[in-house]
Short mmCIF file of C-alpha atoms in Angstrom, two decimals:
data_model
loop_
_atom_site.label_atom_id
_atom_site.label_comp_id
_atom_site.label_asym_id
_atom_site.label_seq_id
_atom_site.Cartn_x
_atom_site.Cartn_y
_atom_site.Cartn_z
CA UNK A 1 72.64 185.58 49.35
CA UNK A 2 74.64 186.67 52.69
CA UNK A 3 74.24 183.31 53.94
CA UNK A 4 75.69 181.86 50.70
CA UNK A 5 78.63 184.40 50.40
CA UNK A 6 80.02 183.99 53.98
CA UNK A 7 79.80 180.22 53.46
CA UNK A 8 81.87 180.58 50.15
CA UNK A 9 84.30 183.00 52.25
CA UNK A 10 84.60 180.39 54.89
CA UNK A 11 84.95 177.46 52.46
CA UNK A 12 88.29 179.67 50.87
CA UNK A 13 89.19 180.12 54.15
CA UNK A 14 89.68 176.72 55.22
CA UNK A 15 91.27 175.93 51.62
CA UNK A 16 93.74 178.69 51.99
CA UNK A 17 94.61 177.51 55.41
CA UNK A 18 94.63 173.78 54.33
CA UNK A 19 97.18 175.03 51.00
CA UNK A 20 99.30 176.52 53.26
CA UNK A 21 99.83 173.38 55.42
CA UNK A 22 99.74 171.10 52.70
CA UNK A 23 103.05 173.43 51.78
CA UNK A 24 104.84 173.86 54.85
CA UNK A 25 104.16 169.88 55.44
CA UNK A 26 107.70 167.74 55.87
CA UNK A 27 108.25 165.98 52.93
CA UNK A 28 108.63 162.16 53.83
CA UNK A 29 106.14 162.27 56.37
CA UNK A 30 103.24 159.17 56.64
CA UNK A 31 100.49 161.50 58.69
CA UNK A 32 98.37 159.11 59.03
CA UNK A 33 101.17 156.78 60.99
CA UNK A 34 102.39 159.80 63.21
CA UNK A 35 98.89 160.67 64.06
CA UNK A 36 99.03 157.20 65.60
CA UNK A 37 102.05 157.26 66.98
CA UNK A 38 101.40 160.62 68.73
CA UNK A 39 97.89 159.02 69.97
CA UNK A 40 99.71 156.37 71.38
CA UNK A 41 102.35 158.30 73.08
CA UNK A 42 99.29 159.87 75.17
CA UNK A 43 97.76 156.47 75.82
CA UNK A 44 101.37 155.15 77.07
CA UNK A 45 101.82 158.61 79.36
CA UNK A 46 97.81 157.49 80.37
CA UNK A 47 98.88 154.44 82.02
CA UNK A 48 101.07 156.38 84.42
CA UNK A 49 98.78 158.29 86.54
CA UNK A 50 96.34 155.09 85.52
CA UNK A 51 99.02 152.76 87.75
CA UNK A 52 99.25 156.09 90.47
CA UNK A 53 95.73 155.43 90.90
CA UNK A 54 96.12 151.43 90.87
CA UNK A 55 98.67 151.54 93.52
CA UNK A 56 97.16 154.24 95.26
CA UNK A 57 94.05 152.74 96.01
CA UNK A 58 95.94 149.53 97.47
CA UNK A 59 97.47 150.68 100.54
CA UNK A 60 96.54 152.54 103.62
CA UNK A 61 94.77 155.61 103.64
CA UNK A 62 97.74 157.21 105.23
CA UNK A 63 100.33 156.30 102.29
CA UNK A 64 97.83 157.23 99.57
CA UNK A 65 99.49 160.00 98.02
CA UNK A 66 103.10 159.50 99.02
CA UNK A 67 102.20 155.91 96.75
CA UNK A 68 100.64 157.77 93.54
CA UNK A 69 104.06 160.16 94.23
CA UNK A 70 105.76 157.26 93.00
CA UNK A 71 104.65 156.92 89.78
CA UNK A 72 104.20 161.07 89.34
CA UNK A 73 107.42 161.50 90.24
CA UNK A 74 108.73 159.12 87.72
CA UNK A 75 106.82 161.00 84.79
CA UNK A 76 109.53 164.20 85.72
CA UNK A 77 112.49 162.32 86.49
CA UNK A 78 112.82 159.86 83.55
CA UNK A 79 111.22 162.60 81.20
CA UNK A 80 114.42 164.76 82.34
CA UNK A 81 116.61 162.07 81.62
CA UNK A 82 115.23 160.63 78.70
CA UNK A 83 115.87 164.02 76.84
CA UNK A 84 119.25 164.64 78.26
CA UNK A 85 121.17 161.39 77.63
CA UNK A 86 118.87 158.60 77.97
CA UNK A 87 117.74 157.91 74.22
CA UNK A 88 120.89 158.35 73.51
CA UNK A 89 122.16 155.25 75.55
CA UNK A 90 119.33 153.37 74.11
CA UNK A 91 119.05 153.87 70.34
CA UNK A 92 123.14 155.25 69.67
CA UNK A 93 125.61 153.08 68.27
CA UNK A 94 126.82 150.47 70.65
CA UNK A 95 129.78 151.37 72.84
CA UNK A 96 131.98 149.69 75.47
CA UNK A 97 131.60 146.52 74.10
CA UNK A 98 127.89 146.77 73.42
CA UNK A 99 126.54 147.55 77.30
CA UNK A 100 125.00 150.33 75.89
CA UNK A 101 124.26 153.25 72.81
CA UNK A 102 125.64 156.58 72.39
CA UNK A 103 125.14 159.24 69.60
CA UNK A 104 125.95 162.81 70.75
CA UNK A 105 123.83 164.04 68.30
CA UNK A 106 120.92 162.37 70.44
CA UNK A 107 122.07 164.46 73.61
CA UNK A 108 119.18 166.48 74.55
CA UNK A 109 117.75 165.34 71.44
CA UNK A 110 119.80 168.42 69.35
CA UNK A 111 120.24 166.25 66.29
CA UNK A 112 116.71 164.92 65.47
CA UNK A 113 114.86 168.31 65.40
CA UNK A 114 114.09 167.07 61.80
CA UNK A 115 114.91 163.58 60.84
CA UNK A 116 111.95 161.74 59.59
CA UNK A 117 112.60 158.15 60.09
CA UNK A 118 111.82 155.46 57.39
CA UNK A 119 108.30 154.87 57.97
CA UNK A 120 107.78 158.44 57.45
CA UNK A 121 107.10 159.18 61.61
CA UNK A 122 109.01 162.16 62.78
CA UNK A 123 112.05 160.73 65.14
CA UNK A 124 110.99 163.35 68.14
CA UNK A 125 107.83 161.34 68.04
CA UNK A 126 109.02 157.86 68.18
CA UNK A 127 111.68 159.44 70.78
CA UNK A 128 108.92 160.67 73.29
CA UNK A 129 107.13 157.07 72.77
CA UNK A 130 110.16 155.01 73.79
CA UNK A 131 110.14 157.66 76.45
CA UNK A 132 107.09 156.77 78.20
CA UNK A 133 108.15 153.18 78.27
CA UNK A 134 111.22 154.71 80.42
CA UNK A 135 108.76 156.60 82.81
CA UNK A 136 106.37 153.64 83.85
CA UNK A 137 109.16 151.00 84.58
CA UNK A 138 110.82 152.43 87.39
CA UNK A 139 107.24 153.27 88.93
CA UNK A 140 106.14 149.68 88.35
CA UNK A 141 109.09 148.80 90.82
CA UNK A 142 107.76 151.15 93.49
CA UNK A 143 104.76 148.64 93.93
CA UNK A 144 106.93 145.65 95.53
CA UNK A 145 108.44 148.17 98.07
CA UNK A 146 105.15 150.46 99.07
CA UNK A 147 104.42 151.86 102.68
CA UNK A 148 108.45 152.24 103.47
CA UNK A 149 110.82 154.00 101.45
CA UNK A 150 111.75 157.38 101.44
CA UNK A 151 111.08 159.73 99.01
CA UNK A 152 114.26 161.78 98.02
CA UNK A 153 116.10 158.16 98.53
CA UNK A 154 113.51 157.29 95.42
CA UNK A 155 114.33 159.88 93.33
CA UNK A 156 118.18 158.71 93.41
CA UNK A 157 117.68 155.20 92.87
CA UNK A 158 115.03 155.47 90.00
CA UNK A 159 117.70 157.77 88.67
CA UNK A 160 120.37 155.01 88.55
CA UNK A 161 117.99 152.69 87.58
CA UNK A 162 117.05 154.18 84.54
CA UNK A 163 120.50 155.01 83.50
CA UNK A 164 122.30 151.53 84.48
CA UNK A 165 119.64 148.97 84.32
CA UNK A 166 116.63 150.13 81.90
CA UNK A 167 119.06 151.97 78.95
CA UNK A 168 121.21 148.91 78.52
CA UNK A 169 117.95 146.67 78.12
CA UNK A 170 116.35 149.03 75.99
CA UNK A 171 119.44 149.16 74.31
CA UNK A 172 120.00 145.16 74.37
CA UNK A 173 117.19 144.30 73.30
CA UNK A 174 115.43 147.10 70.83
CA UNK A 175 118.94 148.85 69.40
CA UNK A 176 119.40 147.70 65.77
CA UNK A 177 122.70 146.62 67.09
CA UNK A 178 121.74 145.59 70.03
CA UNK A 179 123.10 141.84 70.87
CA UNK A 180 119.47 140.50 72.11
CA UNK A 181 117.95 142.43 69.06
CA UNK A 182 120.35 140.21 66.70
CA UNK A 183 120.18 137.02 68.56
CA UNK A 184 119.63 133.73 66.59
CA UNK A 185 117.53 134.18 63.15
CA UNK A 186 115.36 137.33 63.91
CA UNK A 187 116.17 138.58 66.99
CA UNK A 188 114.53 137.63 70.80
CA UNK A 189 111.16 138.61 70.28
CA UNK A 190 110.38 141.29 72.62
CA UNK A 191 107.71 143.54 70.64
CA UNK A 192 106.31 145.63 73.51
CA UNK A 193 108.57 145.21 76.99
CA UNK A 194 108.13 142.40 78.41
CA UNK A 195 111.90 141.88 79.03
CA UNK A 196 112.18 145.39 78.92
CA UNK A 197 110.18 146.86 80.82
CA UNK A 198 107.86 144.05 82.96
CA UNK A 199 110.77 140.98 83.30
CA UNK A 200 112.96 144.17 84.58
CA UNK A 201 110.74 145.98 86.63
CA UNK A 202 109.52 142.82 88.28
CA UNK A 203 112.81 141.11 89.00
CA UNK A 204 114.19 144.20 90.48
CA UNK A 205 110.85 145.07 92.65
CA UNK A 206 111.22 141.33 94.38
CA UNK A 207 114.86 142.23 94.99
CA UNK A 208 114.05 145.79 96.36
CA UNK A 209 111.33 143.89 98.78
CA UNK A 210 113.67 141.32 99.83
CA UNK A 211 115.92 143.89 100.77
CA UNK A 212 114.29 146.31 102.43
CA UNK A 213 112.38 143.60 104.40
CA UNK A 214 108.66 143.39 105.51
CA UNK A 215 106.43 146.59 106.25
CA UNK A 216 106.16 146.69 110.12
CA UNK A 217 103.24 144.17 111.55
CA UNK A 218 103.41 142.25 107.93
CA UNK A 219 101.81 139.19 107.51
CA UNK A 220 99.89 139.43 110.60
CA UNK A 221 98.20 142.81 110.61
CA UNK A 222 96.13 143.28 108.13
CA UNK A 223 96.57 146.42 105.63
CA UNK A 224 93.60 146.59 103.45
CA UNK A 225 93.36 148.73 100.57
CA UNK A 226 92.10 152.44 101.51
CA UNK A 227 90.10 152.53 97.87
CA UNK A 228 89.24 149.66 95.60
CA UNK A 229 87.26 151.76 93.33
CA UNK A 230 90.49 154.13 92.57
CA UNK A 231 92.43 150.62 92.13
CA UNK A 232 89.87 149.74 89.43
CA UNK A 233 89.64 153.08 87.69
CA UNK A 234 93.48 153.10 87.93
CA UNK A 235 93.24 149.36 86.09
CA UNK A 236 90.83 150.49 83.49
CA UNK A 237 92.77 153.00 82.67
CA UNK A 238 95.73 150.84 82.27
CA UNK A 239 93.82 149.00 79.86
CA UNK A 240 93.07 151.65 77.92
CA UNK A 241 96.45 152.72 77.73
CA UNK A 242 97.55 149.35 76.70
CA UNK A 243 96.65 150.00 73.30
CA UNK A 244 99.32 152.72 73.14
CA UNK A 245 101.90 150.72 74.47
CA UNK A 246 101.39 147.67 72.20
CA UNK A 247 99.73 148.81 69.21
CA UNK A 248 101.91 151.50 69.26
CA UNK A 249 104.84 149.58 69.43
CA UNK A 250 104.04 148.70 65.46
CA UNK A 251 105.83 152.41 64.54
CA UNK A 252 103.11 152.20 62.23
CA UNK A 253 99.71 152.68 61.09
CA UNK A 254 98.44 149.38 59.33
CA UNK A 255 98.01 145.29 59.82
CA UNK A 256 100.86 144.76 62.33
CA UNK A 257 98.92 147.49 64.77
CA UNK A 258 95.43 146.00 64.07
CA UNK A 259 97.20 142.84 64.84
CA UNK A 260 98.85 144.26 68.14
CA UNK A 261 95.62 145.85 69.35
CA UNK A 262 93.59 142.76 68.68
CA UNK A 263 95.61 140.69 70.86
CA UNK A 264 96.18 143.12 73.53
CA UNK A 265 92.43 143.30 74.01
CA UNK A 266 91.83 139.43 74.14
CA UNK A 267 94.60 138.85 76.01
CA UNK A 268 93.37 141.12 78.67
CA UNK A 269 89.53 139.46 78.69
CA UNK A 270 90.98 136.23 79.02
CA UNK A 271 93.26 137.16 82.09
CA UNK A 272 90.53 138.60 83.54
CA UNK A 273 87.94 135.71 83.65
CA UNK A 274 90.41 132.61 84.24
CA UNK A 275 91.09 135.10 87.35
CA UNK A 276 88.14 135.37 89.17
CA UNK A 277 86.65 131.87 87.72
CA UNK A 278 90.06 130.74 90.00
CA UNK A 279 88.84 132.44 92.59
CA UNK A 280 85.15 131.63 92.24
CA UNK A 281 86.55 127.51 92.84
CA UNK A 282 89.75 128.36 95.23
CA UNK A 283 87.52 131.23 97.41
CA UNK A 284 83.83 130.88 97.15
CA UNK A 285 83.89 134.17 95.58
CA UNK A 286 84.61 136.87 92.45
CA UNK A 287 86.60 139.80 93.71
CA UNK A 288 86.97 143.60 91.83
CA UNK A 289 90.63 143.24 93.24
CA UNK A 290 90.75 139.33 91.51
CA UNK A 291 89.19 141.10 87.98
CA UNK A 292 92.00 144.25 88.13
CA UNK A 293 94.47 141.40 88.72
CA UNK A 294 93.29 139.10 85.62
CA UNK A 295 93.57 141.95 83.49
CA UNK A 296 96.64 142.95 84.05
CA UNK A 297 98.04 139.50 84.40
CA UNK A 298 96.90 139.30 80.77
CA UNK A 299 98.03 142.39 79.67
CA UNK A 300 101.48 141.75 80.70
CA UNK A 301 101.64 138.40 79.08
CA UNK A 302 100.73 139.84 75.85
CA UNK A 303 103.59 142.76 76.08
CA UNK A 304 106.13 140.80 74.13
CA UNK A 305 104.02 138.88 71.81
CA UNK A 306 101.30 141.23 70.87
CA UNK A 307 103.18 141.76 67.09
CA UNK A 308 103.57 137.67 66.43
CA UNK A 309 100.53 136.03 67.70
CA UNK A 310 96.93 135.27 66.34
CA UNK A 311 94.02 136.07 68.93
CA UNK A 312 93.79 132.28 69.99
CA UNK A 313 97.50 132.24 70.79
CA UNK A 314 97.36 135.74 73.06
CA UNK A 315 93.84 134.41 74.91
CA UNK A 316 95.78 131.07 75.82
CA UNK A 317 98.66 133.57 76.93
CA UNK A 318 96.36 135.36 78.64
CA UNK A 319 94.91 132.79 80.53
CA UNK A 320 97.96 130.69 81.24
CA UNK A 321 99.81 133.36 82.82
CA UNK A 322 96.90 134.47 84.76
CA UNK A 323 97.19 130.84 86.53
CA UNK A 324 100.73 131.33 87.34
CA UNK A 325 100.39 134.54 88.77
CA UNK A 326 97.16 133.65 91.11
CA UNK A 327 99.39 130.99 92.40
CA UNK A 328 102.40 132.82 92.75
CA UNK A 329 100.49 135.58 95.19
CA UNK A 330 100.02 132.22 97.22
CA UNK A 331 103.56 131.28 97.02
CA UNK A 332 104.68 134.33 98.43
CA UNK A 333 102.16 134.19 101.31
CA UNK A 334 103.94 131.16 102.36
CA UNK A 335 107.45 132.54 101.77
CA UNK A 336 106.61 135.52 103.48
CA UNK A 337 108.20 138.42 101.70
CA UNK A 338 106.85 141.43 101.41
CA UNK A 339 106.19 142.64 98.13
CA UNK A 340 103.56 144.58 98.63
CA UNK A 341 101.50 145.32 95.71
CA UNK A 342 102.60 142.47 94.00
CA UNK A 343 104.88 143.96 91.61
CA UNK A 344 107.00 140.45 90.85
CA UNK A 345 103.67 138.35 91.35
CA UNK A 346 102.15 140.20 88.53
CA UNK A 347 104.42 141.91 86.14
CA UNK A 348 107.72 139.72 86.77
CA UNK A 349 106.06 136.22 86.36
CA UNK A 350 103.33 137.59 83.71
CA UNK A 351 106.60 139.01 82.17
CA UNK A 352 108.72 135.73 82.14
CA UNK A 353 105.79 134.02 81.10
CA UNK A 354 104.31 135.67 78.28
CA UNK A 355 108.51 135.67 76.72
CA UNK A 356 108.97 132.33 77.20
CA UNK A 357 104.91 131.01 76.01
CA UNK A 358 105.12 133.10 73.02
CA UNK A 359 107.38 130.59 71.28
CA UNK A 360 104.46 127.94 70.91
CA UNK A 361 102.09 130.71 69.68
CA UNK A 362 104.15 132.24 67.01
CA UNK A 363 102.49 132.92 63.50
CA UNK A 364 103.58 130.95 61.00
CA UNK A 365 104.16 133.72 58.53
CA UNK A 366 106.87 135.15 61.60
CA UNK A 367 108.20 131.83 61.56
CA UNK A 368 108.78 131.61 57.74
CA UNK A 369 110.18 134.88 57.79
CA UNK A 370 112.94 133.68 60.77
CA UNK A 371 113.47 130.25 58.27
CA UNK A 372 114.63 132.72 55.73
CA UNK A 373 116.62 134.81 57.45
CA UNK A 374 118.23 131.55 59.22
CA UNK A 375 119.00 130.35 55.54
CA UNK A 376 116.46 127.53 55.54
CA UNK A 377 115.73 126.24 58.48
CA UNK A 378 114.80 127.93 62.19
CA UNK A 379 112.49 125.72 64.85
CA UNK A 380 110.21 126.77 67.34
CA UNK A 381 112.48 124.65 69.87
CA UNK A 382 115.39 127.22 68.48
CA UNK A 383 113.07 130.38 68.83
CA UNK A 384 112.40 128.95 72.63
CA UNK A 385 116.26 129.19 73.50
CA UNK A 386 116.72 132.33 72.25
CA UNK A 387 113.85 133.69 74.74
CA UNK A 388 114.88 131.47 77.42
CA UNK A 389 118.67 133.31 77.22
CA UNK A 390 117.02 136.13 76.95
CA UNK A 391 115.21 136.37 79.85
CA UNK A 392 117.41 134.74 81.74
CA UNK A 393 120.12 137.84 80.86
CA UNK A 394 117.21 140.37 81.75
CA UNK A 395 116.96 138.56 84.92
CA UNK A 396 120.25 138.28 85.91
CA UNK A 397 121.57 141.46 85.21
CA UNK A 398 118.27 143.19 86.89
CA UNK A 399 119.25 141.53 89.52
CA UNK A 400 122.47 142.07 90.37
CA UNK A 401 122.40 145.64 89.15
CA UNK A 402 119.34 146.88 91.17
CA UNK A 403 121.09 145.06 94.41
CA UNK A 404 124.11 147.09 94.10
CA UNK A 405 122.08 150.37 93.76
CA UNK A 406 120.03 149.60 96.39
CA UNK A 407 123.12 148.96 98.80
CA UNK A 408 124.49 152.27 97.37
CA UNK A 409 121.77 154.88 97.48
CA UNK A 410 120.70 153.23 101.00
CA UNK A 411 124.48 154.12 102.52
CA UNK A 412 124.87 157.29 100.76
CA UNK A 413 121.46 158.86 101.11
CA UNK A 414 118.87 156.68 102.78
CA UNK A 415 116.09 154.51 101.23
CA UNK A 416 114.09 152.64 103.61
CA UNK A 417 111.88 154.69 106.50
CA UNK A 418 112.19 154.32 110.10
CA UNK A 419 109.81 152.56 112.39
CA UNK A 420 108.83 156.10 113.11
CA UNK A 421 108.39 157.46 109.64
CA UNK A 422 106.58 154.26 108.60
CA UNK A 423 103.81 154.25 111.16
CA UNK A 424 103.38 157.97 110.38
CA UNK A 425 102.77 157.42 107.07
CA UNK A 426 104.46 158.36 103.81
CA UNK A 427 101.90 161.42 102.77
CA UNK A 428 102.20 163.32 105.94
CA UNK A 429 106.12 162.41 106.88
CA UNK A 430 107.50 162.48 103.03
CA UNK A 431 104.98 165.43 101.67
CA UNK A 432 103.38 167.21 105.19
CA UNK A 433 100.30 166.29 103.33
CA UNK A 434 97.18 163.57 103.78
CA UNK A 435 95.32 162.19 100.95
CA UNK A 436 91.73 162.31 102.61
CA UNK A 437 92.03 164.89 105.15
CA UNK A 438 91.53 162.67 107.62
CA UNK A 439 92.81 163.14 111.42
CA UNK A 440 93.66 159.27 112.03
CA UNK A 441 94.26 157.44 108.72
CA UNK A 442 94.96 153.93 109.31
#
């Protein structure tokens, strides 16, 4: 009988408490679809330290933790700014002439504390998912110029990078009245960053590399990775995470995100086998490194298309891009720049790829939709010059943007190391600090 009555008690306890949420709930709200989204906000923020560990893991013992730095460092900065003006410049009305948003009501988020937006998701939710996007950009970039830039210089240009080159994008291209959003019948199809976030991130890491030149002793010392098993934990977890970023991307809990997550997962496989099967015929041999490389090869071709193609259409993505990328990292052996973890080789051309491919992988039911919308009539060959311009905008305006911060920051307040600082190593010159302990790191 004392068994029975404290179950009964706890049973009315739960009730009670349940009654009194059910009553202090937000009216409007879908649960179900902000449970998602606030999964795949954690999944996104995953990927960072999950890319710190990638990168870290790829270059010399001694620049180990001034490399994961990068991408930590990134989490507070862009957080910072995201809150104070940044989602503001990306999701306010358009101003001076459309280069970017502004709402003041956005400014440190004051005027959403409790807007529920249409598909019932509360907007500081979908405001700290678009925020993650902002974080891992930036530290994506840091992988072209590893080994030899200095920190505090870092911290100033991902600053300005964020506010001058990612905002506007974001803005361009994912703004309802953004002029890339509302290109031809529905828009430049962007549904996860690939112009964004990879197509930027890549362009301006192969500009950054370029201009800060080759690490000292580059090609001809060698500079093997201090920890392949971090890199591969680092890509796993990347892969993981990838479900956040594209799935979540739906702002939504139904088909479209089974859809998303379906293709981001093939896509992935895909990259990952037509990588080391490549390297199986070109080397003799199947590399971790090659595998980490596939996957994220195929992972960034499916960014963009995740929301409008069937799981045939992302493997083929997968795989194609996976072939241009394998043979790009051979390209720029021969070219000879330095980027040194391969941030352009992998997330530039996967980016350019994957937004340009899409167009012969559409669904038809997107396609019909577009038709409609066009007022009859809208071609694949039409839906292909619409990415093409768009990319070629992301491109050109990365570009020439992240050149004239780069020129800035490096006058004002110094970005790349000295010969000195460099052979010291990042951890112990940047940070007083060495990842291993270790008296002689190489």
């Amino acid at each position: 009988m004392k068994i029975g009555r404290k179950i009964l008690l706890t049973f009315s306890l739960l009730m009670g408490i349940g009654g009194l949420m059910s009553a202090s709930a937000h009216p409007g709200v879908d649960s179900g679809a902000t449970a998602w989204m606030i999964t795949s906000t954690a999944l996104v923020l995953l990927m960072v330290p999950g890319l710190a560990m990638f990168y870290g893991g790829l270059v010399r013992s001694k620049n180990v933790l001034g490399t994961m730095m990068h991408s930590f460092a990134a989490m507070g900065v862009m957080s910072v700014l995201w809150v104070a003006v940044s989602y503001s410049m990306c999701f306010g009305e358009s101003v001076l002439g459309g280069w970017f948003g502004w709402n003041p009501d956005y400014v440190f988020l004051r005027g959403i504390d409790e807007t529920i937006m249409e598909g019932g998701v509360p907007e500081y939710v979908f405001s700290m998912f678009q925020g993650k996007f902002a974080i891992i950009t930036p530290a994506l970039i840091a992988g072209a110029f590893a080994e030899r830039v200095k920190f505090k210089g870092y911290l100033i240009f991902i600053t300005a990078w964020g506010l001058l080159v990612y905002n506007p994008l974001c803005h361009w291209v994912w703004a309802e009245d953004g002029f890339l959003f509302n290109m031809g019948a529905d828009g430049a199809i962007d549904f996860a960053g690939g112009t964004v976030v990879h197509i930027s991130a890549g362009v301006s890491g192969l500009v950054a590399a370029i201009y800060f030149g080759a690490r000292r002793g580059y090609p001809h010392r060698q500079m093997k990775p201090n920890n392949l098993v971090m890199t591969m934990m680092g890509a796993g977890l990347l892969w993981v995470g990838w479900f956040g970023f594209n799935a979540g991307s739906s702002v939504s809990s139904g088909l479209s995100t089974a859809q998303a997550l379906t293709a981001t997962q093939v896509a992935a496989a895909a990259g990952a086998m037509t990588w080391i099967i490549i390297e199986n015929f070109h080397q003799g041999k199947m590399t971790a490194l090659g595998f980490a490389s596939g996957i994220l090869s195929g992972l960034v071709a499916v960014t963009p298309a995740a929301g409008v193609v069937q799981p045939a259409g992302a493997m083929a993505l997968g795989a194609i891009a996976t072939i241009i990328c394998y043979y790009m990292l051979i390209v720029k052996d021969k070219l000879g720049y330095d980027d040194s973890l391969d941030a352009f080789g992998i997330h530039g051309v996967g980016g350019i790829v994957g937004a340009i491919a899409l167009t012969f992988f559409i669904r038809d039911s997107w396609m019909a939709s577009a038709a409609e919308k066009a007022g009859g009539v809208w071609t694949i060959w039409q839906q292909f010059g619409v990415q093409v311009t768009a990319v070629g905008i992301a491109i050109v305006y990365a570009v020439v943007l992240t050149l004239i911060l780069l020129v800035v920051v490096e006058k004002l307040f110094g970005l790349k190391s000295t010969a000195e600082e460099e052979m010291q190593g990042l951890d112990h010159t940047y940070h007083g600090e060495r990842g291993y302990g270790m008296l002689n790191p190489n």
